[in-house]
Coordinates of C-alpha atoms in Angstrom, one line a residue:
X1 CA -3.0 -18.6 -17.8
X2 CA -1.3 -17.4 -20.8
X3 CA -3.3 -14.5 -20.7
X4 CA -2.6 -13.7 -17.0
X5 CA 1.3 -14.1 -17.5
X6 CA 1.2 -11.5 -20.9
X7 CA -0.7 -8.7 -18.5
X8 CA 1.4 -9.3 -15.4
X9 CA 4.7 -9.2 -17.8
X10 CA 3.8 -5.6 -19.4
X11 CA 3.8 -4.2 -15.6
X12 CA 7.5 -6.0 -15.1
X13 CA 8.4 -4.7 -18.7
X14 CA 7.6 -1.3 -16.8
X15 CA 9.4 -1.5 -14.3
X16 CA 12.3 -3.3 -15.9
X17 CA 12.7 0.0 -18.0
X18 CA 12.7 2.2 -15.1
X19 CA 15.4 0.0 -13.5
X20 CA 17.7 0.3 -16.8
X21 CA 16.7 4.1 -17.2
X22 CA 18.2 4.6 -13.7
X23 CA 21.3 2.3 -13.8
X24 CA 22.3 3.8 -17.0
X25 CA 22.3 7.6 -15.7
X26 CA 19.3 9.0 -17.4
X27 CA 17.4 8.9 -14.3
X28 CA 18.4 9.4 -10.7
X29 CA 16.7 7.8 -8.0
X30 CA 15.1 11.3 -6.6
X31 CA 12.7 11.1 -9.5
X32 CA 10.8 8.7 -7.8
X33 CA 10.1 10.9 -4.9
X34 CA 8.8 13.4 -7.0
X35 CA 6.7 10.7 -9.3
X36 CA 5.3 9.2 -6.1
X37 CA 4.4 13.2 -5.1
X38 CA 2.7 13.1 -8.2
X39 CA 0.9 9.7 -7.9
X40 CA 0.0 10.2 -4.4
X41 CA -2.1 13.8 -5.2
X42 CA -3.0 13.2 -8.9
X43 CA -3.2 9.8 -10.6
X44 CA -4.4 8.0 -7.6
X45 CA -6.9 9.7 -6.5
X46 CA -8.4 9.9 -10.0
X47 CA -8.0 6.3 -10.6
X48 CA -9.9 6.2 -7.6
X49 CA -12.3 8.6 -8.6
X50 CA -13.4 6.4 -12.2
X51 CA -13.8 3.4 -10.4
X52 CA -15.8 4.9 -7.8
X53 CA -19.1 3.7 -9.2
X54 CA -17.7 0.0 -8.1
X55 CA -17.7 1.2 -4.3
X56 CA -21.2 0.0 -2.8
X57 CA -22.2 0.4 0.9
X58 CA -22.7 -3.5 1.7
X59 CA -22.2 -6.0 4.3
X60 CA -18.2 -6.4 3.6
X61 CA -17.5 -2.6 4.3
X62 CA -17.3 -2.9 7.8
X63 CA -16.0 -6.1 7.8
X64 CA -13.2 -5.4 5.4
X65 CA -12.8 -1.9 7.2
X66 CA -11.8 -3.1 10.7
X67 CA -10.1 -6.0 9.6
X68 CA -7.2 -3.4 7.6
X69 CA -7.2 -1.8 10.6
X70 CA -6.9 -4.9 13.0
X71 CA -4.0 -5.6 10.3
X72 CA -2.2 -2.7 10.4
X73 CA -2.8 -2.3 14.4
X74 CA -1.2 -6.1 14.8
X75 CA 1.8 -6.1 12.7
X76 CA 2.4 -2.2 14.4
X77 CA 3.0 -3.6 17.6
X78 CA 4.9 -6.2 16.7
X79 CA 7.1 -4.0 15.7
X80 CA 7.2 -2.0 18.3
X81 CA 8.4 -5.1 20.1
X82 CA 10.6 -6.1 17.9
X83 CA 12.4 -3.0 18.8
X84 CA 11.5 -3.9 22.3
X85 CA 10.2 -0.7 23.1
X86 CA 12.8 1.5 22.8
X87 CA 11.7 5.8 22.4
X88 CA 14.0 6.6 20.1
X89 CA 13.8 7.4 16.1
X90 CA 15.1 3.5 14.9
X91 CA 11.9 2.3 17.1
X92 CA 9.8 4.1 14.5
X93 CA 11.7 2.6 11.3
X94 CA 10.7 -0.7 12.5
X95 CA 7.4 0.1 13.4
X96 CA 6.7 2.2 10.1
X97 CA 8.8 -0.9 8.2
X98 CA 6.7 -3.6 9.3
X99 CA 3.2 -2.3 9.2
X100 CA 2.2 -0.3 6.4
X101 CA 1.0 -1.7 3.3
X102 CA 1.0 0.0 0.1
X103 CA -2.5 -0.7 -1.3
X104 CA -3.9 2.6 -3.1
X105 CA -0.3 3.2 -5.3
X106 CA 1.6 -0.4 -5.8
X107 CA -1.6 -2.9 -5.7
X108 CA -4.1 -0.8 -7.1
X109 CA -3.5 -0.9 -10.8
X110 CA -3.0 -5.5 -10.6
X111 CA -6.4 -5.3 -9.0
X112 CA -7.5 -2.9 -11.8
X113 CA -5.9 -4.9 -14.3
X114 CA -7.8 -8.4 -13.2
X115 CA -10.5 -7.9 -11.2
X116 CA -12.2 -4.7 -12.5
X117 CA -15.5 -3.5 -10.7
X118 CA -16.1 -5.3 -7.5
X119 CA -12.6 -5.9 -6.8
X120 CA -11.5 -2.2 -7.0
X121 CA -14.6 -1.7 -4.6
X122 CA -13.6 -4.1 -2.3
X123 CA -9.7 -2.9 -2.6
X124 CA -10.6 0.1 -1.7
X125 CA -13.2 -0.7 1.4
X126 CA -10.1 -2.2 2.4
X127 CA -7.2 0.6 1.8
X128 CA -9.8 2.7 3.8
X129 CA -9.1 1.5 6.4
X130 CA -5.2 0.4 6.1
X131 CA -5.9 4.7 4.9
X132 CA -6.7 5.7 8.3
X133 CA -3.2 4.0 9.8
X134 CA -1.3 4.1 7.7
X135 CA -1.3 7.6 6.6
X136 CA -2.0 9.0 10.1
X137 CA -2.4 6.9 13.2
X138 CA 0.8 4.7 12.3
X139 CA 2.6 7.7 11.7
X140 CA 1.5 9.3 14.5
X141 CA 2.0 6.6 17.2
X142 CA 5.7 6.3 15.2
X143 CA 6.7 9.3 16.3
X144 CA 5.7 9.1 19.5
X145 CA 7.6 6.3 19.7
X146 CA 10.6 7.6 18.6
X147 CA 10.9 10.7 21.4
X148 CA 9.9 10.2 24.8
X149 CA 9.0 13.5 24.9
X150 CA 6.3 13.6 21.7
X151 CA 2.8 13.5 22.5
X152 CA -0.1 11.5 20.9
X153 CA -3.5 13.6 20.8
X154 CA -6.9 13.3 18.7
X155 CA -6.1 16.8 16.9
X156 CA -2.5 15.3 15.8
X157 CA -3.8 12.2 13.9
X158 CA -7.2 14.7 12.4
X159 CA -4.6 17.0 11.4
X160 CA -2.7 14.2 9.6
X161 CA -5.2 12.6 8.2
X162 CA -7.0 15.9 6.8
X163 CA -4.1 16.2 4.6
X164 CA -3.8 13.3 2.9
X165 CA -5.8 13.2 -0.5
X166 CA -5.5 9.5 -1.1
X167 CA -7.7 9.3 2.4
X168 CA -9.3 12.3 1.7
X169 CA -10.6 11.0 -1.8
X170 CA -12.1 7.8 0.1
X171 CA -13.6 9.9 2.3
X172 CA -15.8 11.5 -0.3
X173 CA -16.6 9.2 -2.5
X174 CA -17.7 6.3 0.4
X175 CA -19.7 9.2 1.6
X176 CA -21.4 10.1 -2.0
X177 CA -21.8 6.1 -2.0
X178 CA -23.8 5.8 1.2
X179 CA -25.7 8.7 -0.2
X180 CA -26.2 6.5 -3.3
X181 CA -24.8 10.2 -5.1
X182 CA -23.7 9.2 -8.7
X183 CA -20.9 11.1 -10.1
X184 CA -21.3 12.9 -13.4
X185 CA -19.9 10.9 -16.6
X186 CA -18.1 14.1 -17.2
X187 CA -16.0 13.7 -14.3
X188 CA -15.8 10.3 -14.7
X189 CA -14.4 10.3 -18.0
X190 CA -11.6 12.7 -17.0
X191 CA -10.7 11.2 -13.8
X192 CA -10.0 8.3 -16.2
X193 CA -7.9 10.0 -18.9
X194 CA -5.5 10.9 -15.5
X195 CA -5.7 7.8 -13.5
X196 CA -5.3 6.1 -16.5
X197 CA -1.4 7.7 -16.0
X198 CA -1.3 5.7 -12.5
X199 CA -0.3 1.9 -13.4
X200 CA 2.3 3.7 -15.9
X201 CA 3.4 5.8 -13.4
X202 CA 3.9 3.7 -9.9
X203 CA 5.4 1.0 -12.1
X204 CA 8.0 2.8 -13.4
X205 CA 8.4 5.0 -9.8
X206 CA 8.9 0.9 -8.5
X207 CA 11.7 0.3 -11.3
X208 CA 13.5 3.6 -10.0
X209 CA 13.2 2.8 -6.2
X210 CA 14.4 -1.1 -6.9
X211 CA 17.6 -1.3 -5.0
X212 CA 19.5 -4.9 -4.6
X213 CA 22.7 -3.5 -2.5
X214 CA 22.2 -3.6 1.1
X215 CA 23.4 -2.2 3.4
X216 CA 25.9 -4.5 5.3
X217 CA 25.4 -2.6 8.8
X218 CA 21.7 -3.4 8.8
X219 CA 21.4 -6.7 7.2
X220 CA 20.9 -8.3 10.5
X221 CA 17.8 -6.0 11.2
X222 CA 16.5 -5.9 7.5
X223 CA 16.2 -9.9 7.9
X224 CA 14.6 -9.6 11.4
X225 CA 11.8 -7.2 9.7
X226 CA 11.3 -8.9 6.6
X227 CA 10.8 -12.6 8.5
X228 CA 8.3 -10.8 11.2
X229 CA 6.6 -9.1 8.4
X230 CA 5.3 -12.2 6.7
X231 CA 5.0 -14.6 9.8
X232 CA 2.4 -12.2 11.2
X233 CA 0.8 -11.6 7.5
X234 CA 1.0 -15.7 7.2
X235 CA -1.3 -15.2 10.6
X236 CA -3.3 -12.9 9.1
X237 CA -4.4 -14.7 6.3
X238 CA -5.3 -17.8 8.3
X239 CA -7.4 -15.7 10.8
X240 CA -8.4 -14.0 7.1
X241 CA -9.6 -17.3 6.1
X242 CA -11.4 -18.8 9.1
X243 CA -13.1 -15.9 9.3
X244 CA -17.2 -16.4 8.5
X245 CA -19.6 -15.0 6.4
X246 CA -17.4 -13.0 4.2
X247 CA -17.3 -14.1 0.1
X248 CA -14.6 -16.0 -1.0
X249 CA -13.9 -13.4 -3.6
X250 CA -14.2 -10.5 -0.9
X251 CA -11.1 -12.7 1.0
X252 CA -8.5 -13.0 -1.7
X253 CA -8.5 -9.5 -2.0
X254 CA -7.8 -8.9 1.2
X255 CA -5.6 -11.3 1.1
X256 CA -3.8 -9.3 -2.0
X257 CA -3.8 -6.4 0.2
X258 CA -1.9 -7.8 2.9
X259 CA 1.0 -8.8 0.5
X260 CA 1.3 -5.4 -0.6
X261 CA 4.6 -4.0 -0.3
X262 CA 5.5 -1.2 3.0
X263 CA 4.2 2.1 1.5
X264 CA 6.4 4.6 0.1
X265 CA 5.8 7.3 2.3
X266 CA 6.8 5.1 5.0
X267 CA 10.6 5.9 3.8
X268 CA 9.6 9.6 4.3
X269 CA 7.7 9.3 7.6
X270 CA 10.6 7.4 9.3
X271 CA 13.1 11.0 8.2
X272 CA 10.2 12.4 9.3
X273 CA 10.7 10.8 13.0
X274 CA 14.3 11.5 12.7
X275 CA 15.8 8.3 11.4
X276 CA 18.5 8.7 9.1
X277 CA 19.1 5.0 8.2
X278 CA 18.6 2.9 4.8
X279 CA 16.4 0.3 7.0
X280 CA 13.1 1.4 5.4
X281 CA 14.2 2.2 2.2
X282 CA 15.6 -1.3 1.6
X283 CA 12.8 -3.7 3.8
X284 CA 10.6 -1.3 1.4
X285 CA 12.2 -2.7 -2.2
X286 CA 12.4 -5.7 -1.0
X287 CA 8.6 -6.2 -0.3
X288 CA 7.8 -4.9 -3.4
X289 CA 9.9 -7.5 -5.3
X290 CA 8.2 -9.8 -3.0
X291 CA 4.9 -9.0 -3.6
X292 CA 5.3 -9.1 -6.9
X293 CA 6.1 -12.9 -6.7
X294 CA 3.5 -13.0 -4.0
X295 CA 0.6 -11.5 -6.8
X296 CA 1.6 -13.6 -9.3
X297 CA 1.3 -16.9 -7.2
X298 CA -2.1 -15.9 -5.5
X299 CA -3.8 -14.7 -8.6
X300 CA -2.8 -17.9 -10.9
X301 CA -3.2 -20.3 -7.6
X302 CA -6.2 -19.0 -6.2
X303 CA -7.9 -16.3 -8.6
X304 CA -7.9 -17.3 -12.2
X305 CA -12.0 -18.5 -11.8
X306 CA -12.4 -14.8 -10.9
X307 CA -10.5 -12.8 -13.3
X308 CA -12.3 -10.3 -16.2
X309 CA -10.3 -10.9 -19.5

């Protein structure tokens, strides 16, 4: 355990300093826009690129696969009810605020950190498919929700996804997997000297985003989010855990993915839809500080027999 509570510690000690670095005026907070730019074309993909020799073509693929998606689909709606189905640009706050999941850039480098190998390949069988919402069909159906005039077609979603590399990168390298392709050490081993950069990176982009004043004007909805967020993950993981024929090992990832934190780009999507709130922003740092606590508890409760040390 002692072990466990050093490693986690070093990532708080990271984002701890980008916390003090910003509250003392060396930073401003618009760095970590242009760090998660950064993370999001360059360090994550090539994280994801050295530990693609973990990503095999098995059984839990599928499995994991549609059940991100059934994930991301579920808690979508609910906020699109929550907003009770209103077309207008706060409908998509709430539905980009309680959906999305910030696997690839927040939960990547814990999973990296403990459960090298098969647990990055699982993680990212997993983001694959939280991917394909997240980063284009959530966004999407979003918008439409937030005009009654926007339309939802095929070539708007392809276009979307197309230009996300995170996505894009899974695309590849689950394809050079089925094809049982190995990529060159070469590659490998420079991938790795700049997704080694990533944990560094997202932690620190964390400590600059970490905001504890809210907003008095949107409390009320924050709240409302925040409790509907985690009752329908607190549903998830007990449909997660009834579910048969999937590893134990295979289910407390899945179950580390679902306490990721709403993804960054969510705050940019929901401007995106025309939203001008601080809703997303703020139900957005205050996942992460939950997950955190959320990470800690799962891996010393429930994944200390599997960790790599």
């Amino acid at each position: 355990m002692a072990s466990i509570l050093i490693k986690i510690s070093g990532y708080l000690l990271i984002i701890l300093l980008g916390a003090i670095l910003r509250r003392i005026g060396f930073f401003k907070k618009e760095l970590a826009r242009t760090i998660g730019v950064l993370v999001v074309t360059v360090t994550l993909p090539a994280s994801l690129i050295r530990n693609s020799p973990s990503i095999v073509i098995g059984s839990e693929l599928p499995k994991l696969f549609l059940f991100a998606i059934f994930a991301s689909s579920l808690t979508l709606f609910g906020g699109y009810l929550l907003a009770k189905r209103k077309r207008e640009p706060k409908t998509a706050a709430l539905m980009l605020s309680t959906s999305t999941f910030n696997v690839g850039a927040f939960l990547l480098p814990f999973v990296e950190l403990f459960y090298p190998g098969a647990g990055v390949g699982y993680l990212c069988m997993f983001d694959s498919g939280n991917s394909i919402m997240g980063l284009g069909i959530s966004y999407v159906l979003a918008k439409s929700a937030s005009n009654p005039k926007a339309s939802l077609t095929f070539g708007s979603i392809l276009k979307t996804l197309l230009h996300s590399v995170p996505f894009m990168t899974y695309v590849v390298l689950f394809v050079l997997a089925f094809l049982q392709i190995r990529l060159s050490d070469f590659i490998l081993e420079y991938a790795g000297m700049i997704g080694n950069a990533n944990a560094f990176l997202t932690m620190f982009m964390i400590g600059l985003m970490i905001e504890l004043k809210l907003p008095k004007a949107e409390i009320r909805e924050i709240c409302k989010v925040i409790a509907l967020r985690y009752a329908l993950i607190v549903l998830l993981i007990g449909i997660l855990m009834i579910l048969p024929s999937m590893d134990p090992f295979v289910k407390l990832i899945a179950a580390l993915c679902l306490f990721a934190p709403v993804a960054t780009a969510s705050v940019v999507y929901a401007m995106e839809c025309g939203y001008q709130g601080e809703l997303v922003s703020m139900v957005s740092t205050l996942t992460m500080l939950i997950s955190i606590a959320a990470i800690i508890l799962i891996i010393l409760g429930f994944g200390q027999s599997y960790i790599a040390i």
